[in-house]
Tab-separated table of C-alpha atoms and ligand atoms in Angstrom:
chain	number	residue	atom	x	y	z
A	425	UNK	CA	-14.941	38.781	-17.998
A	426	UNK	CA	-13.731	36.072	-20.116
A	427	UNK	CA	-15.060	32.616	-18.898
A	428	UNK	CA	-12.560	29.911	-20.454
A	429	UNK	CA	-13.551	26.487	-21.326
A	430	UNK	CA	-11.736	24.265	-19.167
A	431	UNK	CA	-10.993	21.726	-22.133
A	432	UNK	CA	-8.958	24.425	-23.624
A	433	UNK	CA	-7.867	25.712	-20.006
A	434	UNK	CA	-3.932	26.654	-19.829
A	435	UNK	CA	-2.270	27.865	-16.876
A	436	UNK	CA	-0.790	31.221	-16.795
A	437	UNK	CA	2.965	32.393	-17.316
A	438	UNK	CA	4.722	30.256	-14.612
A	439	UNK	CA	7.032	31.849	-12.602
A	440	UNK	CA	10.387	31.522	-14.397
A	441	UNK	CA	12.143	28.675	-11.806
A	442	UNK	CA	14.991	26.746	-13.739
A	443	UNK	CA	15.361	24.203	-11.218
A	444	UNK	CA	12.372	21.994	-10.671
A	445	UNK	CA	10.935	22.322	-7.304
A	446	UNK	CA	10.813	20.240	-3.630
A	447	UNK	CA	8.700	21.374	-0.789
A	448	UNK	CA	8.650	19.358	2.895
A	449	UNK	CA	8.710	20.534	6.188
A	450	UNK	CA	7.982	19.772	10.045
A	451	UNK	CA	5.779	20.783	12.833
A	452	UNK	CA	7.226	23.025	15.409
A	453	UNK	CA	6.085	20.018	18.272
A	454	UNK	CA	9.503	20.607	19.434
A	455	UNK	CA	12.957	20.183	18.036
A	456	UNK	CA	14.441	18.142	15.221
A	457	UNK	CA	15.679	14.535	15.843
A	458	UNK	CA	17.598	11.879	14.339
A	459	UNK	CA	14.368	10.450	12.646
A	460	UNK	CA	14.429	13.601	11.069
A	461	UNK	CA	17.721	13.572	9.468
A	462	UNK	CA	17.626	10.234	8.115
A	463	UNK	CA	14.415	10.339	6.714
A	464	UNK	CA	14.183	13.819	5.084
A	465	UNK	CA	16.810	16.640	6.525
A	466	UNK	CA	19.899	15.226	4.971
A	467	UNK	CA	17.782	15.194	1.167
A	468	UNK	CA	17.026	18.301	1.530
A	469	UNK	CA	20.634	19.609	2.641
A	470	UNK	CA	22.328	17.129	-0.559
A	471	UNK	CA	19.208	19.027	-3.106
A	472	UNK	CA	19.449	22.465	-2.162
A	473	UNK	CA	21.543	23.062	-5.253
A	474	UNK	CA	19.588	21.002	-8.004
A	475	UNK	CA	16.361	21.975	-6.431
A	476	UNK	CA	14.322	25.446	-5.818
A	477	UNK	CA	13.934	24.084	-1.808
A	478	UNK	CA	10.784	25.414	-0.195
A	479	UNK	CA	11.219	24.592	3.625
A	480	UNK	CA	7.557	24.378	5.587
A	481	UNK	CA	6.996	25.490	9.306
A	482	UNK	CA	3.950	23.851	9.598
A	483	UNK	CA	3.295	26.112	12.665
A	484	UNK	CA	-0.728	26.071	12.050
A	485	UNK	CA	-0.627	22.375	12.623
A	486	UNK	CA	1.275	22.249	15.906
A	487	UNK	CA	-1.670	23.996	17.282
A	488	UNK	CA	-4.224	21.155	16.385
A	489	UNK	CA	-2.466	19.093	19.272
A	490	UNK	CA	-1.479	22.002	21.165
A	491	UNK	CA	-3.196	25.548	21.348
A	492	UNK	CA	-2.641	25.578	24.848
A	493	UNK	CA	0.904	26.089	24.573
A	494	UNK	CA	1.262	28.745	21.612
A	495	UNK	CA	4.774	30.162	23.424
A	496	UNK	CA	5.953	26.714	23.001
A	497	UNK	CA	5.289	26.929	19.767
A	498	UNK	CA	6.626	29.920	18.772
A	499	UNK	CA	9.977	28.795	20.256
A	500	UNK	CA	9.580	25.729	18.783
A	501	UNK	CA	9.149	27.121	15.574
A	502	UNK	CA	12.687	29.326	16.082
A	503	UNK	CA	14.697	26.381	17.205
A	504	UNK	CA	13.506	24.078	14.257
A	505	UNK	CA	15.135	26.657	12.040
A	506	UNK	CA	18.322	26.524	14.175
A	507	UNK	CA	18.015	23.020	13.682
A	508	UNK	CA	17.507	23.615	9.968
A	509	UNK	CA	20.506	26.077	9.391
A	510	UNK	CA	22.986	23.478	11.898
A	511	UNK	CA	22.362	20.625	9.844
A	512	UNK	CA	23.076	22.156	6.595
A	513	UNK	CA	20.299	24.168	5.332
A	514	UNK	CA	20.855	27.140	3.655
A	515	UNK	CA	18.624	30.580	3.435
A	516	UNK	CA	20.595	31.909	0.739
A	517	UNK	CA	19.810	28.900	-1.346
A	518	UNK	CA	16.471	27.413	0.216
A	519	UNK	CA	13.262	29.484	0.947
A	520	UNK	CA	12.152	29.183	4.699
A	521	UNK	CA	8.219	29.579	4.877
A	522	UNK	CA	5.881	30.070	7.723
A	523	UNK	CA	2.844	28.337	6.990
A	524	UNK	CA	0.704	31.055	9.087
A	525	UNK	CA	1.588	33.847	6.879
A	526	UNK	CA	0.961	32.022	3.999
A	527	UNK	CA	-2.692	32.907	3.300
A	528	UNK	CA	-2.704	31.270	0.009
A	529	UNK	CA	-2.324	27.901	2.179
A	530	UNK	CA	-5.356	28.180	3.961
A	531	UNK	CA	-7.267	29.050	1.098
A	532	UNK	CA	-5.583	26.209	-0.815
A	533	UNK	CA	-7.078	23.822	1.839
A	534	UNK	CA	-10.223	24.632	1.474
A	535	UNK	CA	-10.180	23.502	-2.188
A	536	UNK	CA	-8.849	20.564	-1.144
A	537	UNK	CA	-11.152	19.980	1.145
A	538	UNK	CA	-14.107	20.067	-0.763
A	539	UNK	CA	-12.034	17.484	-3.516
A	540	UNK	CA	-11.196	14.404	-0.942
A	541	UNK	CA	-14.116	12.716	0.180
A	542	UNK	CA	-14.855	11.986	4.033
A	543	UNK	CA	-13.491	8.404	4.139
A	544	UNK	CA	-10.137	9.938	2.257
A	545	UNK	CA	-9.474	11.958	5.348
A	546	UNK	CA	-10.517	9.486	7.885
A	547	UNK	CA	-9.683	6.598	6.525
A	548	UNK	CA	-5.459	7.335	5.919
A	549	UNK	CA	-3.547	4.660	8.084
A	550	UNK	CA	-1.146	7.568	9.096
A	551	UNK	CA	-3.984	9.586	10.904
A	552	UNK	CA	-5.705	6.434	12.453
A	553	UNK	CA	-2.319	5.315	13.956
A	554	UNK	CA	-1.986	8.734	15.332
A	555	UNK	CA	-4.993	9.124	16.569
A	556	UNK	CA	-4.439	5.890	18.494
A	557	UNK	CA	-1.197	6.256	19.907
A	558	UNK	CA	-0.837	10.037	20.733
A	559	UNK	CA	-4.117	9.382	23.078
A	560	UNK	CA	-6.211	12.132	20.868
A	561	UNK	CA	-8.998	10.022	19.847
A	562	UNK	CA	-11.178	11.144	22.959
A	563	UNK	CA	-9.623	14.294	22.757
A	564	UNK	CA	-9.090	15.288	19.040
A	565	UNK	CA	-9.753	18.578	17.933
A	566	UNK	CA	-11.986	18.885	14.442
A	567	UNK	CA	-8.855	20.772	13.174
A	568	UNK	CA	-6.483	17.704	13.928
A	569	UNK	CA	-7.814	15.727	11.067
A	570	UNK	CA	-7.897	18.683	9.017
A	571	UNK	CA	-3.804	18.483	8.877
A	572	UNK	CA	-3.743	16.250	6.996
A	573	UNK	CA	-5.904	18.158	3.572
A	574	UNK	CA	-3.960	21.421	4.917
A	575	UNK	CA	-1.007	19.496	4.105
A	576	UNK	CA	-1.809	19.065	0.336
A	577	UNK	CA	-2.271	22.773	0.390
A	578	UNK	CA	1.147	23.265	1.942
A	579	UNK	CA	2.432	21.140	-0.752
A	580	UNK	CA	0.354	22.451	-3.882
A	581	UNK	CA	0.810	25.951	-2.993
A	582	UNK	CA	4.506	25.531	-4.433
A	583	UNK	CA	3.800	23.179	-7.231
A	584	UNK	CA	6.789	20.669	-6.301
A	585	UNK	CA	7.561	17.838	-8.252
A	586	UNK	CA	9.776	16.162	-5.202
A	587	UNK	CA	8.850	15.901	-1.417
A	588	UNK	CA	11.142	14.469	0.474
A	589	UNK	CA	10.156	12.903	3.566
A	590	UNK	CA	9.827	9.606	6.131
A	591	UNK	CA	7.960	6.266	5.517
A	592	UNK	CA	4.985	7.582	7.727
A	593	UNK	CA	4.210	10.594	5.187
A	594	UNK	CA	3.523	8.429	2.422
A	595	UNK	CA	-0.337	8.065	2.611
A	596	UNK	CA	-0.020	12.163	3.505
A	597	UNK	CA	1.416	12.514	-0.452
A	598	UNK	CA	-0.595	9.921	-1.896
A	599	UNK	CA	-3.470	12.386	-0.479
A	600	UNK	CA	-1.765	15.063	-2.230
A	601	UNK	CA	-1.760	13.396	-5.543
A	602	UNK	CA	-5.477	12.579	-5.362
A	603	UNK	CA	-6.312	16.140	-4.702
A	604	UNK	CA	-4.353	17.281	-7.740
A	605	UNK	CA	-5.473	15.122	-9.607
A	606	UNK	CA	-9.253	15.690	-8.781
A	607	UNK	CA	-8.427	19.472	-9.275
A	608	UNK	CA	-6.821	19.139	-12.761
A	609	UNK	CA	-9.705	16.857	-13.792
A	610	UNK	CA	-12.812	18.899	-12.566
A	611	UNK	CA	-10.951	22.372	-13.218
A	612	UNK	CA	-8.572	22.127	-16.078
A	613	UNK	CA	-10.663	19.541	-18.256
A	614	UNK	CA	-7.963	16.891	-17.724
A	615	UNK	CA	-8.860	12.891	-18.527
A	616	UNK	CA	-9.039	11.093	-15.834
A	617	UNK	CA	-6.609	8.586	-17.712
A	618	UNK	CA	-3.929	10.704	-17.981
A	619	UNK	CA	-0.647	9.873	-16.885
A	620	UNK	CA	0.845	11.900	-13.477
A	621	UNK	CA	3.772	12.447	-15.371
A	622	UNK	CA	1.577	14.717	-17.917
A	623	UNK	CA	-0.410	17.015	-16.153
A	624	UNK	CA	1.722	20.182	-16.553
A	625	UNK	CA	2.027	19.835	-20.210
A	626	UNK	CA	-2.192	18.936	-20.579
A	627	UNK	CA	-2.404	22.138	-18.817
A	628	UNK	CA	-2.930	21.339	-15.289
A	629	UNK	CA	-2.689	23.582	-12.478
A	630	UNK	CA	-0.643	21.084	-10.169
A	631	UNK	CA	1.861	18.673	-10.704
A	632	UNK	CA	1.303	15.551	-9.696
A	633	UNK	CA	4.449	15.422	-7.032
A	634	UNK	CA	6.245	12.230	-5.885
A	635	UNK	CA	7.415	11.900	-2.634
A	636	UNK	CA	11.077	11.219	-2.182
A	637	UNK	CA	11.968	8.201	0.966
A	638	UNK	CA	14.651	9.308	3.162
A	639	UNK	CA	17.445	6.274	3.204
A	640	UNK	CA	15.462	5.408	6.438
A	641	UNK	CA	12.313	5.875	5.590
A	642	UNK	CA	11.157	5.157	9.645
A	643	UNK	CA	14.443	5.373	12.448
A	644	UNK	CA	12.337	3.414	15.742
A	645	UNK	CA	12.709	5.721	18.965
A	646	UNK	CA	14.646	4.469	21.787
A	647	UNK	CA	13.503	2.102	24.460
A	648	UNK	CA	11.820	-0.903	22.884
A	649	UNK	CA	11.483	0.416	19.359
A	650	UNK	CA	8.287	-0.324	18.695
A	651	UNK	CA	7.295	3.083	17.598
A	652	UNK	CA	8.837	5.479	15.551
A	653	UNK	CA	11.211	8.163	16.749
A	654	UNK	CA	9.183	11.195	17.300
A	655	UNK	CA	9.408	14.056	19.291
A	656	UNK	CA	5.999	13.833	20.515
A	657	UNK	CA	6.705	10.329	21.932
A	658	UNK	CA	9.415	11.264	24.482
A	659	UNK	CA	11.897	8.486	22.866
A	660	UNK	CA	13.953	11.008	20.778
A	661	UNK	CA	17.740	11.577	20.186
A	662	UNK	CA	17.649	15.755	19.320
A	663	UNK	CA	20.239	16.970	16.625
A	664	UNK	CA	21.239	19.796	19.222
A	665	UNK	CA	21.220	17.219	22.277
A	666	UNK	CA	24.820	17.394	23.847
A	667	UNK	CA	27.384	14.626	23.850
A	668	UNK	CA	26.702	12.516	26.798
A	669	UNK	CA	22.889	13.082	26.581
A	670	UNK	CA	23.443	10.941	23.618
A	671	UNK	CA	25.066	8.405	25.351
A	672	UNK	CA	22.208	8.291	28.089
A	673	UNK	CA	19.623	7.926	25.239
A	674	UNK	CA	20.997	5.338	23.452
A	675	UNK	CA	21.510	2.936	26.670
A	676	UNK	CA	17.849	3.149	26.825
A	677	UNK	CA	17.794	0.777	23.939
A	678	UNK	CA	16.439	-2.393	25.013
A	679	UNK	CA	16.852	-5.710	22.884
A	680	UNK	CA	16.526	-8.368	25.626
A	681	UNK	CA	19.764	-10.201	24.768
A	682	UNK	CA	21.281	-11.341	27.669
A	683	UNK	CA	25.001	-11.639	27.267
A	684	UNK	CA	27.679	-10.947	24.902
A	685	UNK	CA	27.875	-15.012	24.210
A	686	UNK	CA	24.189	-15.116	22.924
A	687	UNK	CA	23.680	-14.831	19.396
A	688	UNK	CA	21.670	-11.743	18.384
A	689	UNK	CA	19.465	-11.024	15.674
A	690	UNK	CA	21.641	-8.701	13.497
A	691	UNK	CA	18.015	-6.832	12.331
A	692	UNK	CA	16.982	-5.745	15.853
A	693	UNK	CA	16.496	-2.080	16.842
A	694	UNK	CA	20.171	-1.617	17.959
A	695	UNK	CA	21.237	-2.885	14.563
A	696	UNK	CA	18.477	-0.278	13.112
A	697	UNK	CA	20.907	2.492	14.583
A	698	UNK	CA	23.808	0.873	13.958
A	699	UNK	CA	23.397	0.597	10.166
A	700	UNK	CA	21.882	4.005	10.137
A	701	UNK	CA	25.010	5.761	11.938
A	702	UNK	CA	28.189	3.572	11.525
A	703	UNK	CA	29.398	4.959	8.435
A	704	UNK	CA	31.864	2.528	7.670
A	705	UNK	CA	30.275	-0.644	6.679
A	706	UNK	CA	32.791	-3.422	6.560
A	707	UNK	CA	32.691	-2.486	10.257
A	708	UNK	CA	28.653	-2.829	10.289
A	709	UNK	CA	29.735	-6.133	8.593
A	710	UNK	CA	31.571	-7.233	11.463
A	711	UNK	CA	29.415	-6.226	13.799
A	712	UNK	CA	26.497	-8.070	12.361
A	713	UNK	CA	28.680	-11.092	12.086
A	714	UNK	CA	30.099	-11.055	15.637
A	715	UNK	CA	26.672	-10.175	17.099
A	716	UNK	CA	24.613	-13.225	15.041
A	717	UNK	CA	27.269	-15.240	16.883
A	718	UNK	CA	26.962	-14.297	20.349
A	719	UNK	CA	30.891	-13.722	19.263
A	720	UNK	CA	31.965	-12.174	22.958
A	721	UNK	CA	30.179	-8.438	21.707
A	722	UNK	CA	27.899	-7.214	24.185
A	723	UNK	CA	25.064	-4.567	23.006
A	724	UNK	CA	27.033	-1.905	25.569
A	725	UNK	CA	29.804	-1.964	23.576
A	726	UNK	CA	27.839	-1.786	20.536
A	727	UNK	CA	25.993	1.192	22.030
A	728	UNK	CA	29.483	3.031	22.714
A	729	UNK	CA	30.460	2.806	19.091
A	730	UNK	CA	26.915	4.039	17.954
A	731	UNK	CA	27.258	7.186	20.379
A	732	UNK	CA	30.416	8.300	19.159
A	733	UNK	CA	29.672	7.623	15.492
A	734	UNK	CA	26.458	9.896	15.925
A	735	UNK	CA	28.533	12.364	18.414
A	736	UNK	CA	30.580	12.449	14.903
A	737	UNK	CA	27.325	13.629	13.522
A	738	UNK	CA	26.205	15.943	15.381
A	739	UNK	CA	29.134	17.889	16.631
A	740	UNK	CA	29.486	19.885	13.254
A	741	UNK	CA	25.651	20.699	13.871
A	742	UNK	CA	26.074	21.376	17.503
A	743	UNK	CA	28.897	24.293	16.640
A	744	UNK	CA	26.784	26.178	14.041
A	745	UNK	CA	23.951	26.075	16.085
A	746	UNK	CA	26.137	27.887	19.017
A	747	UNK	CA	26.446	30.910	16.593
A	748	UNK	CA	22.372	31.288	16.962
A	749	UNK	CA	22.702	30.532	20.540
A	750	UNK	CA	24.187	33.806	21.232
A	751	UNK	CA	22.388	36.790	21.885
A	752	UNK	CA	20.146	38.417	19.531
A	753	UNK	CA	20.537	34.637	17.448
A	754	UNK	CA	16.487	34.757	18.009
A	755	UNK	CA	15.812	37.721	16.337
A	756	UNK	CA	18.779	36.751	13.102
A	757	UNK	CA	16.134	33.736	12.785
A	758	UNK	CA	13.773	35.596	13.110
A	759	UNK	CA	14.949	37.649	10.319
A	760	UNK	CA	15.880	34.506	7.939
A	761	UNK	CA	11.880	33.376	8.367
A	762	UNK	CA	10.457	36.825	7.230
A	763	UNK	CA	12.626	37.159	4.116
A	764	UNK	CA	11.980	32.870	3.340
A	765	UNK	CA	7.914	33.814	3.780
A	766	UNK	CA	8.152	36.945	1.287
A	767	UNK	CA	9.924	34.957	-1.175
A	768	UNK	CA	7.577	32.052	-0.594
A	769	UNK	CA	4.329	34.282	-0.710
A	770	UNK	CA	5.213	35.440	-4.049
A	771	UNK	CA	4.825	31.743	-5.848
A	772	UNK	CA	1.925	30.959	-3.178
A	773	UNK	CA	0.002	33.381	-4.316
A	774	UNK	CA	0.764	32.742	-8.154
A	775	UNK	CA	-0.369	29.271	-7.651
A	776	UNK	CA	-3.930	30.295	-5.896
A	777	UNK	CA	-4.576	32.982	-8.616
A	778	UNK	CA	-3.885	29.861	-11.603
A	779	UNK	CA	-6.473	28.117	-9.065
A	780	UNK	CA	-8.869	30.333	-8.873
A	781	UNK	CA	-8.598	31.311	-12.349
A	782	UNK	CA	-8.657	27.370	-13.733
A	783	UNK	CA	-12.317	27.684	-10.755
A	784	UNK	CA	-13.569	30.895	-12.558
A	785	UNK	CA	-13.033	32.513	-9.402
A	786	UNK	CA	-10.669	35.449	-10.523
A	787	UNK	CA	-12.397	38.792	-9.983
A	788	UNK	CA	-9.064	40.207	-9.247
A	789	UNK	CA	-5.218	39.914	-8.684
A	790	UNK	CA	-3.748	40.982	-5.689
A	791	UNK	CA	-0.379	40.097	-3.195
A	792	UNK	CA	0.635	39.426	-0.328
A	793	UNK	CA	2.961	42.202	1.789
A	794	UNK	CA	5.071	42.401	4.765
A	795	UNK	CA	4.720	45.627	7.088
B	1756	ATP	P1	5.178	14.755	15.730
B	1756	ATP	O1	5.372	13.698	16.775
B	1756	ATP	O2	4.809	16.085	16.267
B	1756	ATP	O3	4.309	14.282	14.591
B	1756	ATP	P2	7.485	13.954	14.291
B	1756	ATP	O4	8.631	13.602	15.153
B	1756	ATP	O5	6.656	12.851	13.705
B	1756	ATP	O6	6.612	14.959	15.125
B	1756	ATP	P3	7.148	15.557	11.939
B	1756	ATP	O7	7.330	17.039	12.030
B	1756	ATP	O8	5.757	15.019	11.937
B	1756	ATP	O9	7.982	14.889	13.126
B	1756	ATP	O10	7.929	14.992	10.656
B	1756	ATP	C1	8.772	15.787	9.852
B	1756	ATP	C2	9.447	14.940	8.795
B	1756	ATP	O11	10.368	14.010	9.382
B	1756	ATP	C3	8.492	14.058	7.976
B	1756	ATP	O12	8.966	13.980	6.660
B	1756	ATP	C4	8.589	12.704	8.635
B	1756	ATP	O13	8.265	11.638	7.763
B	1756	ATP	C5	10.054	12.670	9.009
B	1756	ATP	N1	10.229	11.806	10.182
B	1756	ATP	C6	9.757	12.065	11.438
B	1756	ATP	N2	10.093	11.069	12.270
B	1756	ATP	C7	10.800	10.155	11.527
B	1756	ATP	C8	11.432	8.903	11.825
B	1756	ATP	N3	11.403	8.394	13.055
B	1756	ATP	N4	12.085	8.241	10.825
B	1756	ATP	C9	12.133	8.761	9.562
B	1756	ATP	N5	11.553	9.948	9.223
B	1756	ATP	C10	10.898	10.632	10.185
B	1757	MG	MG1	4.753	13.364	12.718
């Protein structure tokens, strides 16, 4: 066999994409919320047509916090992509993958693994918070952390040069990068000096991807807003919940003003929604103004406008969802994931054979099939 010398390593014949690349995704936990669609969902909808879209079910990693409840998560996994296909999202255009049937992935993260060091893992703010405030620090299981590397793998696996997601992913990318790098540098004789920009070009197996902020990077749940909306929180507005459960959610929001007289602070977590959902801003103007003045507005009226300006959202989403409410919708999705994952295993598995190649670890070339 031909050992190369990684100095004079160079990838393989790409796959022939014209359109750069963007891979994100969520964890079937449960179903998509408004935290969602500000802070990735609506990118990926407005790229599908610049971008090759790779959409992640990150299915393996729901069961790090939950492998007691694998039915849950199979649903969970179903409605995300009615979630997916309501808000916009197209199979025809974007690839929908399911992580578990991506055995390039799993492979992929334990490279990864072996590149970040202990204290890379352990030490990323975005893990410790969780850890802290979804009560799993007793409880963790060893695979919990684990995510987090298994998420550069998700990433890598599809060589993306734009991931679009929320605020709280960022130390997740800047992960990502690090293990590219480290991978291009110890396995494609790259300087450690180089630019990010350059890898490709100096013959690196990964990109070094950039992760794109949603225009709210981090929506606050309801109730006091402290923390962010999530669904594994149990302060979440759902993209399929109906009309007045909307309503109901959004009185939950709690700013501690008193009366309609008292001047407000035009920044708090009502405002938060309000500039994120009231589309027309000479009316978030007024708002702001009227509210700083304790100008006769009370935050129940405020939270009216805000439910029917994100009823106005959601009621386009909530009729193409009905289609895949109707019987046999399950098994259509079903359909949509196992033609996303063929596509996707195709590239996945062109990526880990550059890998192992640039790790003198190709003894052979093989794919992945459906049966
Ligand atoms: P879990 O509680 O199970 O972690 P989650 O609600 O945090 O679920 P994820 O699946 O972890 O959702 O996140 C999917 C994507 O949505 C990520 O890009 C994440 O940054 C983004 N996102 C999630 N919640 C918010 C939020 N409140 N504001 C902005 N973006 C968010
Ligand atoms: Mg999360």
């Amino acid at each position: 066999m031909h050992i190369r010398n990684p100095s004079t390593y160079h990838p393989p014949l790409m796959t022939t994409t014209v359109k750069p690349r963007i891979l994100t995704g969520d964890t079937p936990t449960g179903r998509l919320h408004l935290g969602h669609w500000v802070g990735s969902v609506e990118r990926r909808v407005a790229l599908q047509d610049k971008y090759d879209c790779y959409f992640l079910l990150a299915n393996m990693h729901a069961f790090t916090t939950r492998a007691d409840k694998s039915a849950d998560i199979r649903q969970d996994t179903i409605e995300i992509v009615k979630d997916w296909l309501a808000a916009g999202i197209d199979p025809n255009r974007s690839t929908i993958v399911l992580q578990t049937e991506i055995p390039a992935i799993a492979e992929l993260t334990w490279f990864f693994a072996m590149l970040l060091s202990f204290n890379d893992v352990m030490g990323n703010p975005t893990l410790v918070h969780e850890l802290e405030t979804k009560g799993l620090a007793d409880k963790y299981s060893f695979g919990f952390p684990m995510y987090t590397v298994g998420q550069c793998a998700d990433i890598l696996a599809f060589r993306p040069e734009l991931i679009p997601v929320g605020e709280d992913q960022e130390p997740h990318i800047e992960m990502c990068r690090k293990a590219a790098r480290k991978f291009n540098q110890l396995f494609c004789g790259i300087k450690s000096d180089a630019k990010d920009e350059d890898y490709p070009r100096l013959g690196g197996v990964f990109p070094i991807p950039r992760a794109l902020i949603g225009r709210i990077g981090r929506l606050p749940g309801v109730g006091d807003g402290k923390q962010k909306m999530s669904k594994s929180l149990g302060n979440a507005i759902f993209l399929s919940d109906p009309e007045k459960e909307v309503q109901k959610k959004i009185n939950k929001i709690t700013t501690g003003r008193q009366s309609p007289t008292e001047p407000g602070d035009p920044n708090n977590i009502l405002f938060k929604f309000v500039e994120a959902f009231i589309t027309d801003s000479a009316r978030v103007a007024e708002l702001k103004d009227r509210y700083q003045r304790g100008d006769n507005i009370g935050d129940g009226h405020i939270k009216q406008e805000l439910a029917v300006a994100i009823n106005t959202l959601l009621e386009p989403m909530r009729a193409r969802r009905a289609e895949f409410e109707k019987p046999g919708g399950d098994d259509l999705i079903i359909d949509i994931i196992r033609s996303g994952t063929a596509r996707a295993n195709v590239v996945a598995e062109e990526t880990l054979h550059m890998a192992k190649q640039a790790m003198k670890l190709d003894f052979g070339k093989r794919s992945v099939r459906w049966t």
